[in-house]
XYZ file of C-alpha atoms in Angstrom:
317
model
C 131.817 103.022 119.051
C 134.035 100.402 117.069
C 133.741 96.900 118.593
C 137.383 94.527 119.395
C 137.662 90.623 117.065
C 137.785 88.145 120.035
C 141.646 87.797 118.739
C 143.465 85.100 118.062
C 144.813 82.969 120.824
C 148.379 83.601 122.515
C 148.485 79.919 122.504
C 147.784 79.255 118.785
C 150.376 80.178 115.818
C 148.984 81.030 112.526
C 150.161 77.743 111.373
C 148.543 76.002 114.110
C 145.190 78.391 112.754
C 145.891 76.874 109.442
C 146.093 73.485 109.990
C 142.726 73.535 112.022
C 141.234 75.389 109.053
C 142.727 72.745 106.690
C 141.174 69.534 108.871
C 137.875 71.613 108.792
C 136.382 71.423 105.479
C 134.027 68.550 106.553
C 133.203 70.452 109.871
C 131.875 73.697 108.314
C 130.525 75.096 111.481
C 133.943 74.563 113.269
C 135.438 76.575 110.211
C 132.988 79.260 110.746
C 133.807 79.937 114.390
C 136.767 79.660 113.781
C 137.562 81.801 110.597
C 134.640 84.648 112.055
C 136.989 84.924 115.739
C 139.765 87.032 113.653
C 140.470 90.170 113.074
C 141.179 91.768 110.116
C 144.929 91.460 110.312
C 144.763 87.771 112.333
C 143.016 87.076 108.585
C 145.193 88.648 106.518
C 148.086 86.678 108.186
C 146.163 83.111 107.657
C 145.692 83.907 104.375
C 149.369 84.156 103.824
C 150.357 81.410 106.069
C 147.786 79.364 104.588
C 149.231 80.038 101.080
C 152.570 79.237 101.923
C 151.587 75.835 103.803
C 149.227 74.271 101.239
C 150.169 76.468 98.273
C 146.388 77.604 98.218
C 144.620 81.002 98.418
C 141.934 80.136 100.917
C 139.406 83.011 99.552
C 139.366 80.888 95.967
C 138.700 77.819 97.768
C 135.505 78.972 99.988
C 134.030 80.756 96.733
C 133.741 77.246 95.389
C 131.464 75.958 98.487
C 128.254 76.992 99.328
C 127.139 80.455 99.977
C 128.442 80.131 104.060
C 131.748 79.404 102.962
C 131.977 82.131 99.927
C 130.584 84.719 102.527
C 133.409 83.732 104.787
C 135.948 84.559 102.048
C 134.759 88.460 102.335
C 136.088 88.310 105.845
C 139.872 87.238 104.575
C 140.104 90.548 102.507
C 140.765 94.044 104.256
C 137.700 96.310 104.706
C 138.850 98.723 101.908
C 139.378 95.808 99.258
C 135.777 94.424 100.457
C 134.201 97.125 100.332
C 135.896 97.834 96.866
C 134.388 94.462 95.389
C 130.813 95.953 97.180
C 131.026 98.914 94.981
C 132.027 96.757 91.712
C 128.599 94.393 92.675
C 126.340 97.306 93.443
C 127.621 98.672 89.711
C 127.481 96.038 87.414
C 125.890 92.667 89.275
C 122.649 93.125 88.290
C 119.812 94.871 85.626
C 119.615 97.699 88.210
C 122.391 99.629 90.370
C 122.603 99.154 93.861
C 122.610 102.789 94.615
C 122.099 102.272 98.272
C 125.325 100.151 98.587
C 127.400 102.859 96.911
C 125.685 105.260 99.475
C 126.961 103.158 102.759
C 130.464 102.988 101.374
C 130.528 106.987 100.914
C 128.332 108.261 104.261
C 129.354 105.503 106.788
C 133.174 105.106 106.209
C 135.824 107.507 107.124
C 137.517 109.482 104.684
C 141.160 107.528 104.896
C 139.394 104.516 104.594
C 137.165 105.723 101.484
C 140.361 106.766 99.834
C 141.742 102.853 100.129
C 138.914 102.014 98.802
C 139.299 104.298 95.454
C 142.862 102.921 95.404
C 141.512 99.241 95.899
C 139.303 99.662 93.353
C 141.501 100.622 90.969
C 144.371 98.556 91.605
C 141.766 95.876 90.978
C 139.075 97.274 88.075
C 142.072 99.323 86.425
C 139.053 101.866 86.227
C 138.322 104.484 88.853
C 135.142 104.490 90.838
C 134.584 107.708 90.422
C 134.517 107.362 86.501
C 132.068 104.787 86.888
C 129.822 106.125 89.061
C 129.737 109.166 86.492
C 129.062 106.962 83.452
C 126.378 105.221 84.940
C 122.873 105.321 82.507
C 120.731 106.461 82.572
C 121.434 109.480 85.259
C 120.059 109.013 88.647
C 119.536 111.782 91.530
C 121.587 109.175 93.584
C 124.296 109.603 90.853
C 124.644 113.300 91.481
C 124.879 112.543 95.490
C 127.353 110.217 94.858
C 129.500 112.248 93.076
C 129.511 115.034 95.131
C 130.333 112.904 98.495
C 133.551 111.386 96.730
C 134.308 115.058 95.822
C 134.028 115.586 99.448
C 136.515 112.554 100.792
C 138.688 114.070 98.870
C 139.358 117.329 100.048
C 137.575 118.742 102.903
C 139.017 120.659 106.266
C 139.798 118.102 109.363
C 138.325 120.523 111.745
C 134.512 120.412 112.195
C 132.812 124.547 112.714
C 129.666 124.716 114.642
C 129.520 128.242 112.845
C 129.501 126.608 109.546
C 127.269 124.414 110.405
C 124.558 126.453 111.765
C 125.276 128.695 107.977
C 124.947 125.432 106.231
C 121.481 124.249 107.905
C 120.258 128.127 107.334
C 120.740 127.361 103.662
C 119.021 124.102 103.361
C 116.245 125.865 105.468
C 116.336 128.978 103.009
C 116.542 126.844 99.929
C 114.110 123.943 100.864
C 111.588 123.777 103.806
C 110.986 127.764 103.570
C 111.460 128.370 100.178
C 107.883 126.644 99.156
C 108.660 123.656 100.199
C 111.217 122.883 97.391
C 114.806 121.982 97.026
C 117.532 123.353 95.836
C 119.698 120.476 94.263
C 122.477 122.682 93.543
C 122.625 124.096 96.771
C 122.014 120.569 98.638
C 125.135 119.159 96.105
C 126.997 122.111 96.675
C 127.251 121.482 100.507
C 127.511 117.652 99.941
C 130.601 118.329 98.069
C 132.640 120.826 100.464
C 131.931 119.294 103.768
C 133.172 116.042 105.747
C 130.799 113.488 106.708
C 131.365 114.517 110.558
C 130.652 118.388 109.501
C 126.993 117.019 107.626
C 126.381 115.191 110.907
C 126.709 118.260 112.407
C 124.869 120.689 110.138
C 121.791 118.211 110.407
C 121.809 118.331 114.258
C 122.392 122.198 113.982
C 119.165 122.096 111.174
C 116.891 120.575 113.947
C 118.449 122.604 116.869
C 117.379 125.892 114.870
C 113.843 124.935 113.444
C 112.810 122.012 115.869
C 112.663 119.159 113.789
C 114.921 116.750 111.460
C 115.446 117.571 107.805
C 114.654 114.339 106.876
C 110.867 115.132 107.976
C 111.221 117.996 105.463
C 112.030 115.312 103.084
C 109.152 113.020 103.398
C 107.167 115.487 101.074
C 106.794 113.214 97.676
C 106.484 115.995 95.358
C 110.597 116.195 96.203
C 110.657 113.711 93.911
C 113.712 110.984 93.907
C 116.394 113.637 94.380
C 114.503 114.358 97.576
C 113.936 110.637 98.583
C 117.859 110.182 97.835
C 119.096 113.101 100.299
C 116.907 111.245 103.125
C 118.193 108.404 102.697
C 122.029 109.779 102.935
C 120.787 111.929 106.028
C 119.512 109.326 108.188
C 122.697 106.982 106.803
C 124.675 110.662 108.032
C 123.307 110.987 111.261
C 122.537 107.494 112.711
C 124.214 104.653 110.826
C 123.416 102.277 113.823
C 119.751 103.255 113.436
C 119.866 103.144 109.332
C 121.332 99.596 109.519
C 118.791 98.143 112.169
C 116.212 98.951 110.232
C 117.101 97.551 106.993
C 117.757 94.256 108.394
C 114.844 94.081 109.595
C 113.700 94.799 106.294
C 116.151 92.155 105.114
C 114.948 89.496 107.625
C 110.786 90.395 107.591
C 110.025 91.577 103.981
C 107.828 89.299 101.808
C 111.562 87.595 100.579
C 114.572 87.357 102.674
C 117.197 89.662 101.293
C 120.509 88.020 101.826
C 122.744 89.890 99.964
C 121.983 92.943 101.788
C 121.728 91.403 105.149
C 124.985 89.785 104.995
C 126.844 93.230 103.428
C 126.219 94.893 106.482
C 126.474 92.306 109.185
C 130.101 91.803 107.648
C 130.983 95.294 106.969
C 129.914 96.447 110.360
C 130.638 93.615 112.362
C 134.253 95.500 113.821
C 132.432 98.815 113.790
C 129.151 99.240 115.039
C 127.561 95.755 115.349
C 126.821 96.057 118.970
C 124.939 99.451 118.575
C 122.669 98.314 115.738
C 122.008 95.107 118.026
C 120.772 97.670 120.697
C 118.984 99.803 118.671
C 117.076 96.644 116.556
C 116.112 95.689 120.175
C 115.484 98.701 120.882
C 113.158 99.671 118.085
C 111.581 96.197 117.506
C 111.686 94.509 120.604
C 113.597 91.380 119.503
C 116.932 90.087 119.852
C 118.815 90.684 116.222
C 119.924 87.098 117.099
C 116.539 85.479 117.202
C 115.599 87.755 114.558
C 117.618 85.808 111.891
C 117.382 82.257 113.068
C 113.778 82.656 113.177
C 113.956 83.964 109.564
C 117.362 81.739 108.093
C 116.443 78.543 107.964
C 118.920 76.243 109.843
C 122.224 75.504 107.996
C 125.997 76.933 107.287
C 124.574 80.139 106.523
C 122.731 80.739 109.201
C 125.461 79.716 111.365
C 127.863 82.294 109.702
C 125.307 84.892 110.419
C 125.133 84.317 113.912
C 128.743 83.495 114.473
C 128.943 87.336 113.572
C 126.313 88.033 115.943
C 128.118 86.293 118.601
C 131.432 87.038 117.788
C 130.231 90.897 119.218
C 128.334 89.920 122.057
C 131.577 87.884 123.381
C 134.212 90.866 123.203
């Protein structure tokens, strides 16, 4: 269920917005409340307004403050040119891909909005994602999975089939679980590639409907090697992105090191989408407020602030 921005106020103009923003540098938690209480088009607007008053873009001048601030500047671009600049940092940022980045953009967006991104991505790489997700060395099972869900945005039917469905999970059955326990990658790809993400949703549900228990438990067997590790991972990301999230911030906020990067991808990316379900289902399944889950693990400071401001900024629509 998508969550509604707290808006901007009937009684406030964008230039009134500006100016605020503009008196706020010194105040940084005033600038966070403020900048993390609009929506996606209230920012686009400042942005603009912002430009034309002070003859500044006001993403370039948070990138040059601390992290806080250069966090903040994600939430002035659209969701399809963020999550266009996510793709470009899970590729090339560091020694390793961030395969499970790439995976989030292609299982938990909607197909119109993955589209954007390809065009956002080129518009601003002048290379397409596709291409680069294809030339990526060495080869990866994740590579494959990745290719084959773009193929799927793509072109796919609107209409969801509870017929094909129930074929589909038959197949993974036939080709996996009861086949020896293996997996048929071609077959697996092959369905990745021709369905929507709504129809694989549905085709996992029918797969524990007909044999009484989830595919991904299938998928647990280690001798499936990475390819099989990869298709659990975009299963559970398939079928319960709420649940997929919670749990990796947790991971974010109680591993041995406090994985920002990650934490703060999703909390922005999902903070007009689904923010309020993950909240529910990290109480849910660890018995602690995803609130006082971070400030007990941030220590206290801009960033912190911006991470709850996000937080809050749900809880108060």
């Amino acid at each position: 269920m998508a969550t509604k921005s707290v808006g901007l106020s009937r009684t406030k103009s964008f230039e009134s917005i500006c100016k605020e923003i503009h008196d706020s540098w010194g105040e940084k938690k005033v600038l966070i409340q403020v900048l993390v209480g609009l929506s996606h088009s209230e920012s686009r607007e400042v942005r603009e307004t912002y430009m034309k008053i002070y003859g500044e873009d006001f993403i370039e001048l948070c990138q040059n403050f601390d992290q806080a601030l250069s966090s903040l500047s994600s939430l002035m671009l659209s969701p399809f040119e963020r999550d266009a600049v996510v793709a470009r940092e899970a590729l090339y940022q560091n020694d390793s891909v961030n395969y499970k980045a790439l995976i989030e953009i292609f299982t938990c967006r909607k197909s119109s909005h993955v589209l954007l991104i390809l065009q956002a991505y080129l518009a601003k790489y002048r290379r397409p994602l596709d291409l680069d997700i294809a030339s990526i060395e060495p080869p990866h099972p994740y590579q494959k999975i990745l290719k084959a869900l773009s193929a799927s945005h793509k072109a796919h039917p609107a209409d969801i089939s509870q017929h094909i469905a129930k074929c589909d999970s038959r197949r993974l059955y036939q080709t996996g679980e009861g086949n020896l326990g293996a997996i048929d990658e071609a077959v697996v790809l092959e369905i990745f590639s021709k369905r929507s993400i709504s129809q694989l949703k549905l085709t996992f549900f029918s797969y524990k409907h007909i044999y009484g228990h989830n595919y991904t438990s299938f998928l647990k067997n280690e001798e499936l090697g990475e390819f099989g590790g990869a298709v659990r991972v975009v299963a559970k990301c398939i079928c319960s992105p709420a649940g997929y999230y919670a749990k990796t911030l947790y991971g974010c906020l109680k591993g041995r090191t406090t994985d920002k990067g990650t934490m703060e991808r999703i909390m922005v990316s999902r903070a007009d989408v689904d923010m309020d379900e993950i909240q529910r289902d990290f109480k849910k399944k660890y018995g602690e407020e995803l609130r006082n889950a971070i400030c007990d693990s941030i220590p206290e400071g801009n960033y912190r602030d911006f991470l709850v401001a996000l937080v809050t900024k749900i809880s108060t629509c």
